[in-house]
Tab-separated table of C-alpha atoms in Angstrom:
chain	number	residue	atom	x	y	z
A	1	UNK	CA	17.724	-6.022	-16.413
A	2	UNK	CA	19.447	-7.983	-14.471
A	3	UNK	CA	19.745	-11.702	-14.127
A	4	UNK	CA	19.078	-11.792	-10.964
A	5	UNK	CA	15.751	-10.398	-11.856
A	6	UNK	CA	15.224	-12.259	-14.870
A	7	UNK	CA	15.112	-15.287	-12.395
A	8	UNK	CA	12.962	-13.856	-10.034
A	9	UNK	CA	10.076	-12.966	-12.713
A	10	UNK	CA	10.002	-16.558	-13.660
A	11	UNK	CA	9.843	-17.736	-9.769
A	12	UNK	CA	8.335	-14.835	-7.777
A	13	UNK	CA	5.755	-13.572	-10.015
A	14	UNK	CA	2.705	-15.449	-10.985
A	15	UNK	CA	-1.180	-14.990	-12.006
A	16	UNK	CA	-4.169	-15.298	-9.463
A	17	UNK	CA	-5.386	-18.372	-11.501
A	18	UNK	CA	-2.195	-20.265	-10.268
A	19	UNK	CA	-3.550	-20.526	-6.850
A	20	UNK	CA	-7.246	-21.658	-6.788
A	21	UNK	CA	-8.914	-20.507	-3.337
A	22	UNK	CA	-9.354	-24.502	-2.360
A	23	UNK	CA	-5.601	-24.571	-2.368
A	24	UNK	CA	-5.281	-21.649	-0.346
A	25	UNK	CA	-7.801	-22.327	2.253
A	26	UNK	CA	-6.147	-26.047	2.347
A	27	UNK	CA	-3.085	-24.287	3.124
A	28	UNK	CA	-4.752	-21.853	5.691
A	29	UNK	CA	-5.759	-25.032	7.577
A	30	UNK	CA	-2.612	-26.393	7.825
A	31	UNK	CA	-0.966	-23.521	8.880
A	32	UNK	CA	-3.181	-22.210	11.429
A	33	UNK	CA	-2.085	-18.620	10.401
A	34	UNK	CA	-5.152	-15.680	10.646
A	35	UNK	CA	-5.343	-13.171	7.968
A	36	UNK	CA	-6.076	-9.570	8.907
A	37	UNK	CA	-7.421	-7.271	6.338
A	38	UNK	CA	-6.651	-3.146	6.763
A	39	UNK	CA	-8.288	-0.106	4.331
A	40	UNK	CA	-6.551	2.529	4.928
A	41	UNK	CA	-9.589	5.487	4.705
A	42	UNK	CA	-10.151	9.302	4.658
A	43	UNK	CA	-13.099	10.136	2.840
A	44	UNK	CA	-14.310	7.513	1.023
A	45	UNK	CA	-17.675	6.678	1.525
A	46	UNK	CA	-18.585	6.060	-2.034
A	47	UNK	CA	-16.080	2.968	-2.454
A	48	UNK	CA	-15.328	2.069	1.157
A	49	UNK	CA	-19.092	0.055	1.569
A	50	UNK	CA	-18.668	-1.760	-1.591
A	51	UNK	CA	-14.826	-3.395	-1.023
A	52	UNK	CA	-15.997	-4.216	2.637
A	53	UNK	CA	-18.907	-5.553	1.495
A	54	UNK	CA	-17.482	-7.997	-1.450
A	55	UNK	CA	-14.497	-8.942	0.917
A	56	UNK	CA	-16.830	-9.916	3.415
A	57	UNK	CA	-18.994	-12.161	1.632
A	58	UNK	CA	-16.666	-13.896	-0.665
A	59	UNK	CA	-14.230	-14.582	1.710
A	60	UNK	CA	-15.650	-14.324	5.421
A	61	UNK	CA	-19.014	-15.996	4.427
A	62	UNK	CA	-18.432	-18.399	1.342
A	63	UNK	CA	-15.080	-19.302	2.584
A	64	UNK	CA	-13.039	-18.321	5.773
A	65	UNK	CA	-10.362	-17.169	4.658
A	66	UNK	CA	-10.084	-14.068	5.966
A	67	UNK	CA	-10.545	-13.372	9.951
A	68	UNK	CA	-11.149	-9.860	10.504
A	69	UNK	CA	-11.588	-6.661	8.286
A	70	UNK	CA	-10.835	-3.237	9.837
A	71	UNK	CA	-10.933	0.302	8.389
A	72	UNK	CA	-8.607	2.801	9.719
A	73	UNK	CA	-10.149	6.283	9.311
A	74	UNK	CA	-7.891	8.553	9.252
A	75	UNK	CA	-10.150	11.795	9.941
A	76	UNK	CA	-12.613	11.666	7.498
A	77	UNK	CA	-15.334	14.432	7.396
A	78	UNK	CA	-17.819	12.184	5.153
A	79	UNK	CA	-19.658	9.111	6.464
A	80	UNK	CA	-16.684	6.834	5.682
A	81	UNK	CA	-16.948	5.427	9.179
A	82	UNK	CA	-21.071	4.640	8.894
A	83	UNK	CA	-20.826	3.149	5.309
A	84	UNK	CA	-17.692	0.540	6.190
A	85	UNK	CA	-19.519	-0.120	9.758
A	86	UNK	CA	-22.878	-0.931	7.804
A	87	UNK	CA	-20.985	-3.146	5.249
A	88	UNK	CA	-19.258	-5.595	8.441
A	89	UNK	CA	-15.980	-3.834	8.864
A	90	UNK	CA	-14.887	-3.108	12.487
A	91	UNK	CA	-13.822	0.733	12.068
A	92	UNK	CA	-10.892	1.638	14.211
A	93	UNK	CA	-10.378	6.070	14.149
A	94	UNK	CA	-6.807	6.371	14.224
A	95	UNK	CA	-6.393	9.193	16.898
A	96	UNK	CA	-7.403	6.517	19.084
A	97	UNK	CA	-4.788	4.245	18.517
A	98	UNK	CA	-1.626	4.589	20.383
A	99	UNK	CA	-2.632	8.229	21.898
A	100	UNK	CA	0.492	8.649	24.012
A	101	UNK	CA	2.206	9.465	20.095
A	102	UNK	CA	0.243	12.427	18.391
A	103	UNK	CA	-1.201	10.907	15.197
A	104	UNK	CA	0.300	13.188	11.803
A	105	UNK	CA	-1.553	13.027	8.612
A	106	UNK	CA	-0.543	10.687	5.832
A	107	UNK	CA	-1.293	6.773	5.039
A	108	UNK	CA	1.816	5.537	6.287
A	109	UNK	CA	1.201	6.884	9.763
A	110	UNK	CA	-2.183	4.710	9.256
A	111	UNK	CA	-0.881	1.781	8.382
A	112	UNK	CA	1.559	1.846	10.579
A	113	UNK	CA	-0.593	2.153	13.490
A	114	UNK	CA	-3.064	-0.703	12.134
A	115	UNK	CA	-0.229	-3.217	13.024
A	116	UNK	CA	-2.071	-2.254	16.774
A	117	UNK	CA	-5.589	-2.773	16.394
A	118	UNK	CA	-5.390	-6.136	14.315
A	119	UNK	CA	-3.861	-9.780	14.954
A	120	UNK	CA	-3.635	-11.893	11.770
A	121	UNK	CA	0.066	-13.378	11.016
A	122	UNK	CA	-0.287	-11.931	7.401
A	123	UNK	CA	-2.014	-8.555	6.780
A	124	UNK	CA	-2.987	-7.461	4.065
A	125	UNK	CA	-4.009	-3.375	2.813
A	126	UNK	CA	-5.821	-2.166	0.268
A	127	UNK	CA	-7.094	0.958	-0.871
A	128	UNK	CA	-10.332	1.919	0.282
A	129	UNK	CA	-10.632	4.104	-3.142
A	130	UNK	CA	-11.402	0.974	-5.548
A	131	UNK	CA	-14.003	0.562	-7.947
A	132	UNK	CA	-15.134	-2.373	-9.348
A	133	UNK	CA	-13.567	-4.341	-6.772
A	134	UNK	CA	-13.109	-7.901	-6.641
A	135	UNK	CA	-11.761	-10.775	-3.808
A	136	UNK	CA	-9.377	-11.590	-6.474
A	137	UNK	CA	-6.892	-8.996	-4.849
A	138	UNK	CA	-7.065	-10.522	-1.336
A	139	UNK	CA	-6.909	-13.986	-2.633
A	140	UNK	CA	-3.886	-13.381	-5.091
A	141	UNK	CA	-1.832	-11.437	-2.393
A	142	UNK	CA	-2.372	-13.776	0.690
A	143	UNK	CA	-2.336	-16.998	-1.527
A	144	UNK	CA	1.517	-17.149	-1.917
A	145	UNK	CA	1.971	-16.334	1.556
A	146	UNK	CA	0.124	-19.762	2.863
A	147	UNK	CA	1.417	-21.632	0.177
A	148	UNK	CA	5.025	-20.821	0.434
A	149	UNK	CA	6.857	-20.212	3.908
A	150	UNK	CA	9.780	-18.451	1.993
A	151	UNK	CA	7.778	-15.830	1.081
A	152	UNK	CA	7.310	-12.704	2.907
A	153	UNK	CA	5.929	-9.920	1.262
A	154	UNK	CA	3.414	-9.782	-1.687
A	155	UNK	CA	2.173	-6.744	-4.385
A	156	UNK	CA	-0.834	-7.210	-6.411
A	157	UNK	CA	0.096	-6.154	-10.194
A	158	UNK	CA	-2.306	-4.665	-12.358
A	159	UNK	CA	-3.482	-2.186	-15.442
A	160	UNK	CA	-4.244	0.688	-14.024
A	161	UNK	CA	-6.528	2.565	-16.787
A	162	UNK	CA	-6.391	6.570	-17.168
A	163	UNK	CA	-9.789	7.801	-18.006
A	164	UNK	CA	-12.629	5.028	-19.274
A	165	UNK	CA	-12.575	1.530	-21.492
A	166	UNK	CA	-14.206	3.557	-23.935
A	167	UNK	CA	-11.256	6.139	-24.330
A	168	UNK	CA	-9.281	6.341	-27.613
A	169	UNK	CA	-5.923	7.705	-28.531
A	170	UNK	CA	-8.337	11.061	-30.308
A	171	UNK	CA	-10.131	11.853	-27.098
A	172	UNK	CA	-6.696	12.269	-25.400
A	173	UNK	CA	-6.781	10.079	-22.798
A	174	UNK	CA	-4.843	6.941	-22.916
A	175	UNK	CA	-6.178	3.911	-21.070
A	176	UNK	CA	-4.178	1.627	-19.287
A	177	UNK	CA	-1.487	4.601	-18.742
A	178	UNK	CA	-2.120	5.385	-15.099
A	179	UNK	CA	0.622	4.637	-12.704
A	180	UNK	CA	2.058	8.579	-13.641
A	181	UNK	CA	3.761	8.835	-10.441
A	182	UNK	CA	5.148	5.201	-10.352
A	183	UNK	CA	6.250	5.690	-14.405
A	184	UNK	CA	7.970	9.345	-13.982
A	185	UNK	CA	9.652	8.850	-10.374
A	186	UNK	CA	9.165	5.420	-8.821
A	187	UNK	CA	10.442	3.437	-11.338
A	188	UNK	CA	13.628	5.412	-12.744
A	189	UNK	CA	14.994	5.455	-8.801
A	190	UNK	CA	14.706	1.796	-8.444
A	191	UNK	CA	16.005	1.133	-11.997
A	192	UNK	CA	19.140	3.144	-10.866
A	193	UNK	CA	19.661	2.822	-7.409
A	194	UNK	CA	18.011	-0.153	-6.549
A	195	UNK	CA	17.930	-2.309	-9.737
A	196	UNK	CA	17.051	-6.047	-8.042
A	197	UNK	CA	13.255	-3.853	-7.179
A	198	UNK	CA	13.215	-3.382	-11.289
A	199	UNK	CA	10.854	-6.407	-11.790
A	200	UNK	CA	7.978	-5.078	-9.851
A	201	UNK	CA	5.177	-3.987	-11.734
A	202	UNK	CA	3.171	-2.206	-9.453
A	203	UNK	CA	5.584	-0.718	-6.604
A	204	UNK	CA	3.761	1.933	-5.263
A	205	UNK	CA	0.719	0.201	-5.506
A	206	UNK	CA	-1.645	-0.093	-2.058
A	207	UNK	CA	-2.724	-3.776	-2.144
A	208	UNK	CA	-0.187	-5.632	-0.919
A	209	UNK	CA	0.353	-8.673	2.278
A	210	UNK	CA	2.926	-9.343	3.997
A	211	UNK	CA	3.978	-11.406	7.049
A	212	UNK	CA	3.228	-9.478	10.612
A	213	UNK	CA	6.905	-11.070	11.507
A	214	UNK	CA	8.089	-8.583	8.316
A	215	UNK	CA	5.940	-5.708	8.650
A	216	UNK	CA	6.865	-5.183	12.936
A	217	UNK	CA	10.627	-4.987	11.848
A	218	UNK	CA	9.898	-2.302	9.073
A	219	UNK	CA	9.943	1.410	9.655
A	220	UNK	CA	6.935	3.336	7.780
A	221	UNK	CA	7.567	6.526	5.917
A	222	UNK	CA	4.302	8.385	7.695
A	223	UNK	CA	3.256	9.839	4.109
A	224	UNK	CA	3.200	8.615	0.373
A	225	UNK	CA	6.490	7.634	0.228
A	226	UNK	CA	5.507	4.563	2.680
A	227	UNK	CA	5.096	1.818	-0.310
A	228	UNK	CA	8.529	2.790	-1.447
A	229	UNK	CA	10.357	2.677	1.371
A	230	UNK	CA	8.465	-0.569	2.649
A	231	UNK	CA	9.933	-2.640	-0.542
A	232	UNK	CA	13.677	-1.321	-0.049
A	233	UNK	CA	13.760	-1.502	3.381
A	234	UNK	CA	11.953	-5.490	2.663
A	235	UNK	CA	14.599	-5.851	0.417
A	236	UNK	CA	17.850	-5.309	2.478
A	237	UNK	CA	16.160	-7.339	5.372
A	238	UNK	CA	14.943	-10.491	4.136
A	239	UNK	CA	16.196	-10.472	0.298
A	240	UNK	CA	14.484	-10.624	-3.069
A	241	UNK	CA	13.328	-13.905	-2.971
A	242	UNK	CA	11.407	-13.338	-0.347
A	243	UNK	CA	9.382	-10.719	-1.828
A	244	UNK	CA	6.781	-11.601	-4.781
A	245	UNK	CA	3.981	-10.123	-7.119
A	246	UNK	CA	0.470	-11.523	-7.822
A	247	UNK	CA	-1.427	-10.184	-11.320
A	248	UNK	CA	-4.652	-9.626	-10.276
A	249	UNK	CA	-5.846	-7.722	-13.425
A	250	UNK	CA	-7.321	-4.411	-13.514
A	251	UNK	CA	-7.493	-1.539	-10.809
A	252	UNK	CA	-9.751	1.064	-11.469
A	253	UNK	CA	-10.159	3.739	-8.702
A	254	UNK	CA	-10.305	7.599	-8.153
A	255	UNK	CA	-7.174	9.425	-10.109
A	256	UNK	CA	-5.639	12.654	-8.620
A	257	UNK	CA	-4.738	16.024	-9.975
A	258	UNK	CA	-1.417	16.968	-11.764
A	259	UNK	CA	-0.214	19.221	-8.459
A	260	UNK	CA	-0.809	16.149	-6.120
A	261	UNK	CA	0.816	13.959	-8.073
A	262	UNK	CA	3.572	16.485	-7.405
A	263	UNK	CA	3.887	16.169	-3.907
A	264	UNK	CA	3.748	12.868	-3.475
A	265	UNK	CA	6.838	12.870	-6.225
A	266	UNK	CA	8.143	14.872	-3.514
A	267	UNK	CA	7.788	12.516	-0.931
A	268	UNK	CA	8.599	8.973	-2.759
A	269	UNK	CA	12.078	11.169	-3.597
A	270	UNK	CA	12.506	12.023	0.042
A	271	UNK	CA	12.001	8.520	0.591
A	272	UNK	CA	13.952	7.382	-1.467
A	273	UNK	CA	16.818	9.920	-0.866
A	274	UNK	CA	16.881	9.122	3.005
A	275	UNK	CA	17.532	5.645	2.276
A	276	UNK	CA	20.104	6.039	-0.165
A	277	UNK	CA	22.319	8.588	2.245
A	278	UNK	CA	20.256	8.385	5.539
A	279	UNK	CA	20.581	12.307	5.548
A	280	UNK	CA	18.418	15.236	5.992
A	281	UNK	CA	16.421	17.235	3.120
A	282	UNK	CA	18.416	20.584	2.757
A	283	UNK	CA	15.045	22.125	2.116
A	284	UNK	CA	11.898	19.749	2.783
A	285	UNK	CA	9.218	21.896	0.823
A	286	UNK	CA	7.752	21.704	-2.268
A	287	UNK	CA	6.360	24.953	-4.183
A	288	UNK	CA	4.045	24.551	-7.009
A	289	UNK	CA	1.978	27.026	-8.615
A	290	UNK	CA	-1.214	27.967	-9.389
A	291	UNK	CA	-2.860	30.912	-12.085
A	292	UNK	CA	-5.550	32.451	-9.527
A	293	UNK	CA	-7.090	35.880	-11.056
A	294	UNK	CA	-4.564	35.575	-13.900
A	295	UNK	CA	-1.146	35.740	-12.353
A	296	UNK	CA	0.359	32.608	-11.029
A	297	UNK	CA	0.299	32.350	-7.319
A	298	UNK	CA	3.227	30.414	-5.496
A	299	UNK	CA	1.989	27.316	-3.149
A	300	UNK	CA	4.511	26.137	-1.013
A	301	UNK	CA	3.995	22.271	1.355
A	302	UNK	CA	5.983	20.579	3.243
A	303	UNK	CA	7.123	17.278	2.181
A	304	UNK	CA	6.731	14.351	4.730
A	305	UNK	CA	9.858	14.071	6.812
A	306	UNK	CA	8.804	11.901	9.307
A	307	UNK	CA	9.162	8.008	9.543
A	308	UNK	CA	7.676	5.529	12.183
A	309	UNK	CA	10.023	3.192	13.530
A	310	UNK	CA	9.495	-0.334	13.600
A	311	UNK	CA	6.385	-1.359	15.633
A	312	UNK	CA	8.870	-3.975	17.300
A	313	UNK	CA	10.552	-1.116	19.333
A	314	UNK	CA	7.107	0.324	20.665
A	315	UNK	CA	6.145	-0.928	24.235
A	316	UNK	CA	2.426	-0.865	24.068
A	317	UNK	CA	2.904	-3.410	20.760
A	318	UNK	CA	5.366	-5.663	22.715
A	319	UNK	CA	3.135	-5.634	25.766
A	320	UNK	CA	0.194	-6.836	23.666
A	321	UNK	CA	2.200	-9.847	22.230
A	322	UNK	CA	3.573	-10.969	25.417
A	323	UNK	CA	-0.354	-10.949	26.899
């Protein structure tokens, strides 16, 4: 590891108990900055109500810290939309944001346009998949960004459990080994192309703040590859020691299969390789397979290709700061 990052795990990356929420809020005051939180959501009515719902009373009603929650949906066929309404979120659809640019499918695109429909100074996303949820990750993420001006973007770090508590080495499922994607692709490209992002614990992970200032330079990878991309393009523009990570403890939410895992490999590699060469794909398409009346049947998607640029260069976003 470098030395570099040696330093910045002893200065940049601390525990939620080191900020208590009076502390925080103290530094709210004083700075007069708003706090925006986004969940990013397509299909996920059994979670959605409950993150809302915590969020909102912990830190809308017990404390103000937090000035407005909003869930993007990003086409969901479920009651997504009725459960996060019912639970005090305002619910924004995301075909309705910025219609004059034909919304694509993926969570980047969604976050991307929730810079739009929101107005704190930080925002911060998370997940609208999370079980068990507590405040903790809102508080640990946005803390550092009151207390310290120098920071500028901030990723929750967690265990991330595969399978149950309960779950022993015999039963074949090892907990506190989820992360697959992050361990087999994530990790390895920033360890050897971008080795100063090698002391983040958690870089794909979906709770993260940052600084509006930050995030309406960035461009946003419209798929998977979107957490990624953020942190190395963060990286080149405002340096490592602007960039920090909270422990928050444990994230438990829904896991996916093998095969999707697969293609959003595909796309944190795309990422990844765009930014390295700022080139073209020779062949943007992923084929996987699948055994369907015995045989195994070829599956072939298209990895995400697209990127967003940054939200600074769109008119309708400059026309609402000016007003």
């Amino acid at each position: 590891m470098l030395e570099e990052v040696e330093r910045w795990l002893s200065t940049r990356s601390w525990s939620v108990t080191d900020r208590p929420l009076h502390q925080i809020m103290a530094a709210k005051r004083a700075s007069g900055s708003s706090v925006s939180v986004v969940l990013p959501a397509l299909n996920e009515e059994e979670t959605v109500g409950e993150i809302v719902s915590v969020i909102r009373h912990d830190l809308v009603r017990q404390v103000p810290l937090v000035d407005e929650i909003v869930v993007v949906d990003s086409g969901s066929t479920d009651r997504t939309s009725q459960v996060a309404a019912a639970a005090g979120a305002r619910v924004v659809h995301r075909d309705t944001i910025l219609p004059r640019i034909p919304a694509v499918p993926g969570k980047g695109e969604v976050l991307w346009r929730s810079l739009l429909v929101t107005g704190g100074d930080i925002v911060c996303f998370v997940d609208a998949d999370l079980k068990e949820f507590s405040s903790d990750f809102v508080t640990g993420i946005v803390g550092p960004l009151l207390t310290d001006p120098d920071v500028d973007l901030v990723k929750a770090m967690y265990d991330r459990p595969l399978g149950t508590e309960s779950d022993s080495p015999a039963s074949g499922r090892t907990a506190g080994q989820g992360g697959r994607v992050t361990e087999l692709m994530a990790r390895p490209l920033l360890n050897m192309h971008w080795p100063q992002l090698a002391g983040f614990v958690q870089p794909l992970g979906g709770e993260y703040a940052a600084r509006r200032s930050l995030l309406e330079r960035l461009p946003f990878p419209v798929g998977y590859g979107v957490e990624l991309g953020m942190l190395v393009d963060a990286l080149h523009l405002v340096g490592l020691d602007a960039l920090a990570q909270v422990d928050v403890g444990v994230r438990k939410h829904r896991h996916q299969d093998g095969q999707a895992l697969g293609r959003m490999a595909a796309a944190i590699y795309r990422t990844a390789q765009l930014r390295l060469a700022r080139g073209h794909l020779v062949r943007p398409v992923l084929t996987q397979f699948e055994r369907v009346e015995g045989r195994f049947q070829p599956r072939t998607y298209s990895v995400d290709v697209e990127e967003r640029p940054p939200m600074a260069e769109i008119a309708e976003y400059m026309e609402r700061k000016v007003a």
